[in-house]
Backbone as JSON, one array per atom type, in Angstrom:
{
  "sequence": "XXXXXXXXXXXXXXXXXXXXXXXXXXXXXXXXXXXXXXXXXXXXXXXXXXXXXXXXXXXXXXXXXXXXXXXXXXXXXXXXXXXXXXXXXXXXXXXXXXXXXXXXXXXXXXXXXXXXXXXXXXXXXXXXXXXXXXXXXXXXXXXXXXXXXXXXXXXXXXXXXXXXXXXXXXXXXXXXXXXXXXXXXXXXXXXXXXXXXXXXXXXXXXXXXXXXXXXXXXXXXXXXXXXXXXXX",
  "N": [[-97.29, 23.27, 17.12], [-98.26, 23.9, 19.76], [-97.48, 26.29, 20.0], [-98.88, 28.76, 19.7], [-100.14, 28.93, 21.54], [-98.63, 28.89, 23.9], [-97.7, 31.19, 23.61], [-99.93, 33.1, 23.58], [-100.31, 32.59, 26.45], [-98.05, 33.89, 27.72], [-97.9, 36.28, 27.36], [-100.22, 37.48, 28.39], [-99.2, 36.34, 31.1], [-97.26, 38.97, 31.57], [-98.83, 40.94, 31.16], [-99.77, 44.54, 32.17], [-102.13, 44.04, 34.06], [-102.31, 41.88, 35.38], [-99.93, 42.45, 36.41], [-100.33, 44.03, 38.75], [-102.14, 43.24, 40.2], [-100.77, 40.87, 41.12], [-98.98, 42.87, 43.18], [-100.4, 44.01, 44.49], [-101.11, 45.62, 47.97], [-102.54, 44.93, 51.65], [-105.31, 46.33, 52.4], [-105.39, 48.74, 54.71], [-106.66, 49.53, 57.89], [-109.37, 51.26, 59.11], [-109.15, 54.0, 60.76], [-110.83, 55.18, 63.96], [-112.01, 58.3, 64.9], [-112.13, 59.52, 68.06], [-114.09, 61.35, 70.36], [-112.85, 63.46, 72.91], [-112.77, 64.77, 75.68], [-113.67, 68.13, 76.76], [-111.87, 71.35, 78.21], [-113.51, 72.64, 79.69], [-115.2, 71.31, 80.52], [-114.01, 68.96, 81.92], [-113.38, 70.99, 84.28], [-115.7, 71.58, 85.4], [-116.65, 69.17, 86.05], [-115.04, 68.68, 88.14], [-115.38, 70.77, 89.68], [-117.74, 70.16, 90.8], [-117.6, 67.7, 92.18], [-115.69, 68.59, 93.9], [-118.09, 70.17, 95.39], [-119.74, 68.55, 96.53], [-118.38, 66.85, 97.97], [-117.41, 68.88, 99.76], [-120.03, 69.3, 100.93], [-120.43, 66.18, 102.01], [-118.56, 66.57, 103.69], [-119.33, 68.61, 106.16], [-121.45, 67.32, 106.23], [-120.75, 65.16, 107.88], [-119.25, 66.12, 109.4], [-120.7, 67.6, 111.2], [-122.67, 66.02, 112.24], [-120.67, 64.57, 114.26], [-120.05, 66.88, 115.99], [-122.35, 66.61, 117.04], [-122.94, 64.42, 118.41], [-120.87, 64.16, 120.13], [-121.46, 66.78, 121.54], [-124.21, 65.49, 122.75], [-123.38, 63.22, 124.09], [-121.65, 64.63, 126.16], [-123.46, 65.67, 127.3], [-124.79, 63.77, 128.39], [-123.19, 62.64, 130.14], [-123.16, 64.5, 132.19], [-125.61, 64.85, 132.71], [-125.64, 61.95, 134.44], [-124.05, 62.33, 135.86], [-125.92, 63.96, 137.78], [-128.11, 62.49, 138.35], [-126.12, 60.17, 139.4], [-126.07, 61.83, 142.24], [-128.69, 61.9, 143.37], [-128.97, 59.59, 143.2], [-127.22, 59.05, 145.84], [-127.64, 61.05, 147.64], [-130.18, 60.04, 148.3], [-129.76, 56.94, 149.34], [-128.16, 57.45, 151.4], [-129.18, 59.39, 153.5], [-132.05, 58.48, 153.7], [-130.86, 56.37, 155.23], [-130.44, 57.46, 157.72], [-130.28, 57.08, 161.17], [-132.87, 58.29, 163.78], [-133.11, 60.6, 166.27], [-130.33, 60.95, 166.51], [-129.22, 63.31, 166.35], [-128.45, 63.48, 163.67], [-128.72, 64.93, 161.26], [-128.37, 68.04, 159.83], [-129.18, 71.67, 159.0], [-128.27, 74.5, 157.17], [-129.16, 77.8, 155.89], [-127.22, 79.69, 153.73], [-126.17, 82.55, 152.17], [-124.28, 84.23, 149.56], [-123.41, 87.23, 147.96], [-126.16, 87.49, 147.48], [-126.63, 84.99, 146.36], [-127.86, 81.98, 146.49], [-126.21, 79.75, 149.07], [-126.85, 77.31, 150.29], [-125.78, 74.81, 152.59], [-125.96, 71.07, 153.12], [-125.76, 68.65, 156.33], [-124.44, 65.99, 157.42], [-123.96, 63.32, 159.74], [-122.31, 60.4, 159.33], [-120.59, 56.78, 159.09], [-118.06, 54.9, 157.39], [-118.69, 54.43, 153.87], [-121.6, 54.43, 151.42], [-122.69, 57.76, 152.32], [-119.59, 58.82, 152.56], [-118.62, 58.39, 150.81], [-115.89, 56.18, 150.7], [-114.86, 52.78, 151.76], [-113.31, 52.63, 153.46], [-112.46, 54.22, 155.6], [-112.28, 54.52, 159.22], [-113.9, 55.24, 162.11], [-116.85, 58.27, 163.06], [-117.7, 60.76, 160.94], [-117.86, 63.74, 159.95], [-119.82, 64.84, 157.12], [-120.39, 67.68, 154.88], [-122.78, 68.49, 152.45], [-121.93, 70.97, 149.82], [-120.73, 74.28, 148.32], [-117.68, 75.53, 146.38], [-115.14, 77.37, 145.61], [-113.75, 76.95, 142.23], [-110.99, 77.33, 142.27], [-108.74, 79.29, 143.58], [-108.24, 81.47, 142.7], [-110.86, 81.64, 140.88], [-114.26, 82.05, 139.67], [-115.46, 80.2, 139.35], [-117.98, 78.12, 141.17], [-118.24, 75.08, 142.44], [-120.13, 72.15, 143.35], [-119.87, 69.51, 146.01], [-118.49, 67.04, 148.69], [-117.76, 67.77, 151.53], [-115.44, 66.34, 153.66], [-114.65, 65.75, 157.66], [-113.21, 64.18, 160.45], [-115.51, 63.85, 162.91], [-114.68, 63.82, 165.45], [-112.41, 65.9, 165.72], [-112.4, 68.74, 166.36], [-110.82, 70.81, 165.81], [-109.83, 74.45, 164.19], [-108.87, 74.48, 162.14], [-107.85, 73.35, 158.67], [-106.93, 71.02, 158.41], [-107.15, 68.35, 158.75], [-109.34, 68.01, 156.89], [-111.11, 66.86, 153.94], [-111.85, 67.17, 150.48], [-113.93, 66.45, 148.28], [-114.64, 66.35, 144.82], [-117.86, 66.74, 143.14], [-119.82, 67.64, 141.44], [-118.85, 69.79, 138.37], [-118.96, 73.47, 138.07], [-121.61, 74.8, 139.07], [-124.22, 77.07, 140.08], [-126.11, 77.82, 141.87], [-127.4, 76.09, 145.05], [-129.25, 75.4, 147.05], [-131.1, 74.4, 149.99], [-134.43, 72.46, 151.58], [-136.21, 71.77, 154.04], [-138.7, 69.56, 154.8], [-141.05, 70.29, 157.5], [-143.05, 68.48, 159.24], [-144.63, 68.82, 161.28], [-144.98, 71.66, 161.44], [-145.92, 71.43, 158.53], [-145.09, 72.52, 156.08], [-142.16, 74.28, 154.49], [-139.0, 74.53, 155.95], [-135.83, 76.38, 155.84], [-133.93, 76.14, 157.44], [-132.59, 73.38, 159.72], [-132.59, 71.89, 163.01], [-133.11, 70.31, 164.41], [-132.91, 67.77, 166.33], [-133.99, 65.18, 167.69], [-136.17, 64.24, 165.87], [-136.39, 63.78, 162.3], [-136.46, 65.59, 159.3], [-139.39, 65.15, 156.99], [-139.09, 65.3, 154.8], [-136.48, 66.02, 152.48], [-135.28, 68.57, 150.15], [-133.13, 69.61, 147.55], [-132.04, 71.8, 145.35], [-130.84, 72.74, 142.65], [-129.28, 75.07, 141.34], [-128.23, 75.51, 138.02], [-125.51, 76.64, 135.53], [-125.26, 75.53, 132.91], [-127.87, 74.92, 131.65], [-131.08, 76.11, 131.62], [-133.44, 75.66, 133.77], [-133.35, 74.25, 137.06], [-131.45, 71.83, 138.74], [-133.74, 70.11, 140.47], [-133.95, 67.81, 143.56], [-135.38, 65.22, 145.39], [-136.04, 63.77, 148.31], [-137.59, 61.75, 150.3], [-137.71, 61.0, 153.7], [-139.29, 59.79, 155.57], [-142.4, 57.83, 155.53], [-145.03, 59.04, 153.84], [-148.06, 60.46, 154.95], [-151.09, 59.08, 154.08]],
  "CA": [[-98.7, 23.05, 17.34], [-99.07, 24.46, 20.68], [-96.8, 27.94, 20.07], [-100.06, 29.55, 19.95], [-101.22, 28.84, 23.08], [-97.63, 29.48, 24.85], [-97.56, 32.67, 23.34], [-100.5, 33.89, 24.83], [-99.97, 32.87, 28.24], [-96.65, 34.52, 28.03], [-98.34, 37.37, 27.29], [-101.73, 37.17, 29.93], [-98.54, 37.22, 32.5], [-96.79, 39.99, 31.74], [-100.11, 42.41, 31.26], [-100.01, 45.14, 33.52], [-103.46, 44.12, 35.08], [-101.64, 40.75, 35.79], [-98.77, 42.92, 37.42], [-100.81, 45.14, 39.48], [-102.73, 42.15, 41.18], [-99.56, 40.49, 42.11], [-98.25, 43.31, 43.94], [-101.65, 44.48, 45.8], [-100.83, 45.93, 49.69], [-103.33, 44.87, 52.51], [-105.97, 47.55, 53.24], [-105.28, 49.61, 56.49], [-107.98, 49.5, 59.12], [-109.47, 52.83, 58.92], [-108.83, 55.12, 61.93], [-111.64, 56.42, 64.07], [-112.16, 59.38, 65.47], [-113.06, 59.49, 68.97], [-114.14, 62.44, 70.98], [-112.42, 63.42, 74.31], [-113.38, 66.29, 77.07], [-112.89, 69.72, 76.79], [-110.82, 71.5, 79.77], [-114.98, 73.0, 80.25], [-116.29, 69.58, 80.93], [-113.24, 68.65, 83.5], [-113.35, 72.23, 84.78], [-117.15, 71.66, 85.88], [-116.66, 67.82, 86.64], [-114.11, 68.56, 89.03], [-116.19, 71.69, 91.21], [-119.28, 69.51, 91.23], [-116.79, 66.57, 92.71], [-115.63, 69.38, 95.62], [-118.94, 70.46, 96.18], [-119.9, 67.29, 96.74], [-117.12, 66.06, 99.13], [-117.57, 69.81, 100.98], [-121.21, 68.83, 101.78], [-120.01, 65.41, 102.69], [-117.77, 66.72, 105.07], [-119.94, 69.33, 106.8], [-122.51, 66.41, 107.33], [-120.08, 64.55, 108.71], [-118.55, 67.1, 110.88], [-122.15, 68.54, 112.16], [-123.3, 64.47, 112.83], [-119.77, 64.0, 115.33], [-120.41, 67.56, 116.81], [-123.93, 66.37, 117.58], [-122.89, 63.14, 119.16], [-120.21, 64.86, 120.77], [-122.67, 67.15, 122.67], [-124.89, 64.67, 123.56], [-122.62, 62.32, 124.99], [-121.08, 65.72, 127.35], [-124.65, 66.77, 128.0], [-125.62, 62.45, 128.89], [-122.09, 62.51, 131.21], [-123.21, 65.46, 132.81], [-126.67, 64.02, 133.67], [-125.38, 60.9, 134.68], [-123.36, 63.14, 137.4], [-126.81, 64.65, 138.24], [-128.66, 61.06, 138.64], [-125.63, 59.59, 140.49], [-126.19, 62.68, 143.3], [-129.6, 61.38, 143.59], [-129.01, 58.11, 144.19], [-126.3, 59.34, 147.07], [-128.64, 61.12, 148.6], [-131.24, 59.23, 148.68], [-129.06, 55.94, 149.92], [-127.85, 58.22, 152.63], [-130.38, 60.21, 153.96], [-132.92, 57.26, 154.16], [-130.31, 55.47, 156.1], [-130.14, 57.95, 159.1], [-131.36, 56.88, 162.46], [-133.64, 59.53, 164.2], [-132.88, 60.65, 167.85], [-128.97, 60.8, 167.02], [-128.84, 64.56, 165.39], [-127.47, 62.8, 162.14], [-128.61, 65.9, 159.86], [-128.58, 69.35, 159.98], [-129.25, 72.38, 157.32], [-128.03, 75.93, 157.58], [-129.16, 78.37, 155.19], [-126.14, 80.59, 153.41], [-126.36, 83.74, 151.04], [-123.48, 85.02, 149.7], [-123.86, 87.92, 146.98], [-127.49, 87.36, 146.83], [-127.01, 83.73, 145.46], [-127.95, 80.67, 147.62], [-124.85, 78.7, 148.75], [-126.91, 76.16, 151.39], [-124.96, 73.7, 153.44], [-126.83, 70.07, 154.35], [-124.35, 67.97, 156.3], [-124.82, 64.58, 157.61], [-123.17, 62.47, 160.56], [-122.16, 58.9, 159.22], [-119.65, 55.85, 159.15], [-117.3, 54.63, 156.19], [-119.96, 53.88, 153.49], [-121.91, 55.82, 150.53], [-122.37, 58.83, 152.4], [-118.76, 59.55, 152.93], [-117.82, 57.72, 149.71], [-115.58, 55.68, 150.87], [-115.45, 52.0, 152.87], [-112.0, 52.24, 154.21], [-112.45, 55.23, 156.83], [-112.69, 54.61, 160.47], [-114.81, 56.37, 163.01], [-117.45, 58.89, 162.72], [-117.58, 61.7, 160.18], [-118.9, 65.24, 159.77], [-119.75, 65.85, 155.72], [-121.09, 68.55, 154.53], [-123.09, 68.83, 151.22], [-121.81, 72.56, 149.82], [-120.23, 74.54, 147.35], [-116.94, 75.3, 147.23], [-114.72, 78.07, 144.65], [-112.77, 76.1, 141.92], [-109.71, 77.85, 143.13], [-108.45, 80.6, 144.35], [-108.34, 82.57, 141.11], [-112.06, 81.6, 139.82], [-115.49, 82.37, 140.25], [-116.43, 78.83, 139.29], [-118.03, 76.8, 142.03], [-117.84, 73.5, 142.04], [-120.47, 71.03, 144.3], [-118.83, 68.26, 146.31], [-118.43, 66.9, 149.59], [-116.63, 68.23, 152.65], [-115.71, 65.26, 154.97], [-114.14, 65.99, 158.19], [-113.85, 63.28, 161.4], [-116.75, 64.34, 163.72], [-114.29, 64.47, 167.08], [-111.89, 66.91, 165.23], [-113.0, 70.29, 166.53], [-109.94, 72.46, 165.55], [-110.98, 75.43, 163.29], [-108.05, 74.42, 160.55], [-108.8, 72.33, 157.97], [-105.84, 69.79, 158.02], [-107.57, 67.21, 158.44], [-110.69, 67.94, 155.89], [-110.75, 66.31, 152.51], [-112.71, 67.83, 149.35], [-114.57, 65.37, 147.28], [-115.43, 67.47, 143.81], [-119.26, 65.97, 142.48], [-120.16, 68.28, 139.94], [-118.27, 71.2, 137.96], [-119.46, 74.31, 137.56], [-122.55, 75.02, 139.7], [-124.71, 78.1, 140.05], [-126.59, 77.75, 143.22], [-127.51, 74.94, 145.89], [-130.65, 75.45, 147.82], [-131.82, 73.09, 150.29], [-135.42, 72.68, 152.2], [-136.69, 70.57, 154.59], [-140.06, 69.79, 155.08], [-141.47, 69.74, 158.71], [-144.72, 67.73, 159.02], [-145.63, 69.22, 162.53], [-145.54, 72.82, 160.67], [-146.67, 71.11, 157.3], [-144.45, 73.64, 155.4], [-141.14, 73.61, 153.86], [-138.21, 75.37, 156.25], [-134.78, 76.19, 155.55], [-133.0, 75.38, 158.79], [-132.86, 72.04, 160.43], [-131.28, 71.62, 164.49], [-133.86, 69.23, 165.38], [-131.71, 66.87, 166.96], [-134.69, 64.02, 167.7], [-136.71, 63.89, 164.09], [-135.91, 63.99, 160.89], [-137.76, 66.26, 158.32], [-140.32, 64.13, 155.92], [-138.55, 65.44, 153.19], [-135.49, 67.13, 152.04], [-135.29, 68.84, 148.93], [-132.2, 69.93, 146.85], [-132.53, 72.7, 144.46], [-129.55, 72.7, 142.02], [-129.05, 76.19, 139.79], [-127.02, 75.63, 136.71], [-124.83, 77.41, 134.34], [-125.48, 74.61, 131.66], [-129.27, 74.63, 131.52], [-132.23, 77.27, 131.85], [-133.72, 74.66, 134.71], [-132.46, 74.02, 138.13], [-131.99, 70.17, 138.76], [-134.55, 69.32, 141.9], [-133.98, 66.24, 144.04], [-136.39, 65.55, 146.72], [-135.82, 62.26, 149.1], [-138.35, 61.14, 151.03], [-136.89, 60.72, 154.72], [-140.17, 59.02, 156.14], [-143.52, 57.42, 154.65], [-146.17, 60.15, 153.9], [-149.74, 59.93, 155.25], [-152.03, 58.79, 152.84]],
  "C": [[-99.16, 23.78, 18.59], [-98.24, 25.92, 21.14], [-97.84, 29.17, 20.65], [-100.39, 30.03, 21.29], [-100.06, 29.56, 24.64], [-97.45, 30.96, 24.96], [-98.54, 33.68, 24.77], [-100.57, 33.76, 26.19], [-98.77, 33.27, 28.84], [-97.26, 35.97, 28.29], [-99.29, 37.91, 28.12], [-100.66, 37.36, 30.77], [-97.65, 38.19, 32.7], [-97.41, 41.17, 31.28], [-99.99, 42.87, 31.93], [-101.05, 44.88, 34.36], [-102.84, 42.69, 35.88], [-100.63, 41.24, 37.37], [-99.48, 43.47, 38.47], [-101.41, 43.98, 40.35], [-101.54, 41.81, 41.7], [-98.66, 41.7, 43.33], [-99.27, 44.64, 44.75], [-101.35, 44.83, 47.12], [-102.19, 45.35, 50.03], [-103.89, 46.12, 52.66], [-105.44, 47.71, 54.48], [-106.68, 49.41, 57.02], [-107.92, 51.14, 58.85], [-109.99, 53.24, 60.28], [-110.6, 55.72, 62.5], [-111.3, 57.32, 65.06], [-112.85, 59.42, 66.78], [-113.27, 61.2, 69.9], [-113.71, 62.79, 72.55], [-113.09, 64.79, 74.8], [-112.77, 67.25, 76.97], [-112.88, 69.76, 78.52], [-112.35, 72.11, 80.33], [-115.58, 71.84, 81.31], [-115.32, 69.05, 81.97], [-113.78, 69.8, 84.23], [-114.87, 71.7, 85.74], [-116.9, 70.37, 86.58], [-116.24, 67.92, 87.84], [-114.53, 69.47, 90.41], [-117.51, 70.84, 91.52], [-118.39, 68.31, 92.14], [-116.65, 67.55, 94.45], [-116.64, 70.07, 95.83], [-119.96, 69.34, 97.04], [-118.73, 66.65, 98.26], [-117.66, 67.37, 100.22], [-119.07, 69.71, 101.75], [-120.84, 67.32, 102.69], [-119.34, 65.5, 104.14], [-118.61, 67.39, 106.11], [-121.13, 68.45, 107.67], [-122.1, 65.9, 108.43], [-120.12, 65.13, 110.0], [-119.75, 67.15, 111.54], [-122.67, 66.91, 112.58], [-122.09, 64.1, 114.48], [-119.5, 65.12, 115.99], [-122.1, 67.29, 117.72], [-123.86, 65.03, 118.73], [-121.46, 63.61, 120.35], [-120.94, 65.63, 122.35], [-123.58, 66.78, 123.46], [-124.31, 64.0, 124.37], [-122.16, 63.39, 126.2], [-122.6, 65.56, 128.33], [-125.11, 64.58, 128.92], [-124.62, 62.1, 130.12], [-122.89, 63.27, 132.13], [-124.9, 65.02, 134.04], [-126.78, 63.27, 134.66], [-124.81, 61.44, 136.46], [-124.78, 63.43, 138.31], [-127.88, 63.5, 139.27], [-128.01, 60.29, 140.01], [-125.55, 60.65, 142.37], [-127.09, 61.99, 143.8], [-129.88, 60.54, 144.43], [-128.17, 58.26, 145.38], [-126.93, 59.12, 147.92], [-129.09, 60.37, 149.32], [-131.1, 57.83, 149.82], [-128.57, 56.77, 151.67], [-128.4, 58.35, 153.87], [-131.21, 59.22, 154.35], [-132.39, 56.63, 154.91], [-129.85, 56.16, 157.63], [-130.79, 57.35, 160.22], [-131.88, 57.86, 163.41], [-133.12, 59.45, 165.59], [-131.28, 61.04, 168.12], [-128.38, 62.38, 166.56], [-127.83, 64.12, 164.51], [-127.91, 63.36, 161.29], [-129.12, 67.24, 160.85], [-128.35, 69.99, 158.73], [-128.84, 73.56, 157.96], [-128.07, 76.83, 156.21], [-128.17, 79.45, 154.73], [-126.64, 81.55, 152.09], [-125.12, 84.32, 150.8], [-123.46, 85.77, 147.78], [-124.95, 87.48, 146.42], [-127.45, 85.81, 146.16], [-126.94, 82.59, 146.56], [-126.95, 79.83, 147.83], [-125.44, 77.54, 150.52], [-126.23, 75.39, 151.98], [-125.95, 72.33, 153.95], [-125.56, 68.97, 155.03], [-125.14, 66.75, 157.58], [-123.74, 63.97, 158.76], [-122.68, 60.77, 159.76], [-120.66, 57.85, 159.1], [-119.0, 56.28, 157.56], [-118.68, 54.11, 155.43], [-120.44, 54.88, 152.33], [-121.84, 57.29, 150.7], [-120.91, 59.14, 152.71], [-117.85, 58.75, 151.55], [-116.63, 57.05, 149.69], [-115.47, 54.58, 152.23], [-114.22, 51.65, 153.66], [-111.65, 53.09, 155.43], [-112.72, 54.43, 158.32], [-112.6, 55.68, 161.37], [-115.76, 56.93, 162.44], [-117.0, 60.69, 161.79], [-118.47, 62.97, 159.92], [-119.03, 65.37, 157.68], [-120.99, 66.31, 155.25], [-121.29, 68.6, 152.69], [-122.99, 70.68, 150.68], [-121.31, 72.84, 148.75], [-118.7, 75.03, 147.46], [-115.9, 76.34, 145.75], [-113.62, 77.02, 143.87], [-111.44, 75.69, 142.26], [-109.99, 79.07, 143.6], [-108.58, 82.01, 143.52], [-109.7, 83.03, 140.44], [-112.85, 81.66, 140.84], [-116.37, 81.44, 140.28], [-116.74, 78.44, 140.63], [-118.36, 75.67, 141.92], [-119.01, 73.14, 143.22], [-119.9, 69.58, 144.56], [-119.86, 68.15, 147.77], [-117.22, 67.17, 150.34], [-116.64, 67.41, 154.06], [-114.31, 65.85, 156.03], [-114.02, 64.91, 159.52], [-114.59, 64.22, 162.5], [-115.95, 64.56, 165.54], [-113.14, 65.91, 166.77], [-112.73, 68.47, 165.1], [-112.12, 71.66, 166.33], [-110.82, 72.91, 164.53], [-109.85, 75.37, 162.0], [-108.6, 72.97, 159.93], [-107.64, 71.58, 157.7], [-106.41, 68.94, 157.74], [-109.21, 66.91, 157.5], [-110.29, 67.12, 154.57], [-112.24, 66.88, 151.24], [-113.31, 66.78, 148.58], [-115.44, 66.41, 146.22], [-116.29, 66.86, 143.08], [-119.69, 66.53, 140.95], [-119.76, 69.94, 139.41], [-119.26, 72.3, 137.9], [-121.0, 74.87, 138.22], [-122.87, 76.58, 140.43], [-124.83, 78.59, 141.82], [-126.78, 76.41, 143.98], [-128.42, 75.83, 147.31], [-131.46, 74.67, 148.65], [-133.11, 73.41, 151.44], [-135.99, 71.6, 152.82], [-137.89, 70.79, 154.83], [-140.84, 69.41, 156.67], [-142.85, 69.38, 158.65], [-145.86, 68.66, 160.31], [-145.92, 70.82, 162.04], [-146.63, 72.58, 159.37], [-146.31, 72.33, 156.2], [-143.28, 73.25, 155.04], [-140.09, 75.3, 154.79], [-136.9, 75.58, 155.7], [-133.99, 76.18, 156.59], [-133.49, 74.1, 159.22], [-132.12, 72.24, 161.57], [-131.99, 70.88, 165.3], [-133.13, 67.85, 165.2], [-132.47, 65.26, 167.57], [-135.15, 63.7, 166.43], [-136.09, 64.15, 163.54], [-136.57, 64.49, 160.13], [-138.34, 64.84, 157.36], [-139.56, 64.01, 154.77], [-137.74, 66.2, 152.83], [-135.98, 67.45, 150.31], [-134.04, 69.83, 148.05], [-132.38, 70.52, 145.39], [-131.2, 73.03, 143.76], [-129.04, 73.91, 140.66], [-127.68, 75.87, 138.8], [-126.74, 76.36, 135.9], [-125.13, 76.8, 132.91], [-126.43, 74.67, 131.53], [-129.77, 75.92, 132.18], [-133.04, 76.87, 133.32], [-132.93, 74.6, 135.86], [-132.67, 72.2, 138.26], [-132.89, 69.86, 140.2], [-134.56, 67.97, 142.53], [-134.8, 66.2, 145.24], [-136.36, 64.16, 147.25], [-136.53, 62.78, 150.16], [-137.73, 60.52, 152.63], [-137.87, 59.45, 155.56], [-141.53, 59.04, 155.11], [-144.69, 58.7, 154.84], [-147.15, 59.47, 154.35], [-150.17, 59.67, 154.04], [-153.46, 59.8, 152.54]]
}
């Protein structure tokens, strides 16, 4: 009675369409294709990268040559300023009547090498507070060495009873490298003019004035201290 029926489902599973399902593979994932960089497209990437960095650098560099220079040229000032204030501290602190300044005008190969030189204790003008007695120093110029044509501005302290003509007992104090000229002028009130000698041994000029030629600058640096109160 039910041969029939066995039959054909004997037969339904051994159809090839039967077989072929049962032994189906999994699809593959299908592959893509991606596009990478030609050796053009590095080639270019890579000079635009070092032209890039070589500007970088050049800024750089030219920003820490710039700060470089300034900072020399703001030292250098600073040297110029702290003269100033020397001076000024100095000079204002003479007492009249004691010949505690004198000037002597110098020329040598046509270029001004002035001398102003000062009597005083241990103290600013002789830059240091550990000296005893009185002191001769001279504001002047002075050859770097022996070899060069540089001169150098300083101070030349000597003690004021020391009258030999060697310089044992001198000492050099070097202020500022490299200096052109040094020019100094005093102003007498009873002329009302500006001389370049001083040997007045009671007054004091109104006004010195320090004329500073440089090698570093187009400008000379000018300092001018006030010794006594102007008329009005």
């Amino acid at each position: 009675m039910f041969t029939g029926s066995k039959d054909r489902q004997r037969r339904s599973s051994s159809s090839p369409r039967s077989a072929g399902c049962a032994t189906r593979q999994p699809a593959l994932p299908r592959i893509l294709r991606v596009r990478a960089f030609t050796l053009l497209e590095v080639m270019l990437a890579v000079i635009i990268l070092g032209m890039m960095s070589l500007a970088i650098y050049r800024f750089v560099q030219a920003n820490v040559t710039a700060m470089r220079v300034s900072a020399e040229a703001d030292a250098v000032e600073a040297r110029y300023d702290g003269l100033r204030e020397l001076l000024t501290q100095q000079l204002q602190s003479l007492p009249p009547g004691t010949a505690a300044l004198a000037g002597e005008p110098l020329k040598i190969e046509g270029h001004d090498r002035d001398e102003l030189t000062w009597f005083c204790t241990a103290g600013p003008g002789l830059l240091t507070r550990y000296a005893t007695g009185d002191f001769r120093v001279s504001l002047c110029l002075r050859a770097h060495d022996a070899k060069s044509r540089q001169l150098d501005l300083g101070l030349l302290r000597k003690p004021k009873e020391d009258t030999a003509v060697s310089n044992e007992h001198e000492t050099w104090v070097r202020l500022i490298d490299n200096v052109g000229t040094l020019q100094i002028r005093f102003f007498d009130s009873r002329l009302n003019t500006w001389v370049q000698r001083w040997t007045d041994t009671v007054t004091l000029p109104r006004l010195v004035k320090v004329v500073i030629g440089r090698t570093d600058a187009t400008a000379p640096t000018e300092i001018t201290v006030p010794l006594a109160r102007m008329p009005l």
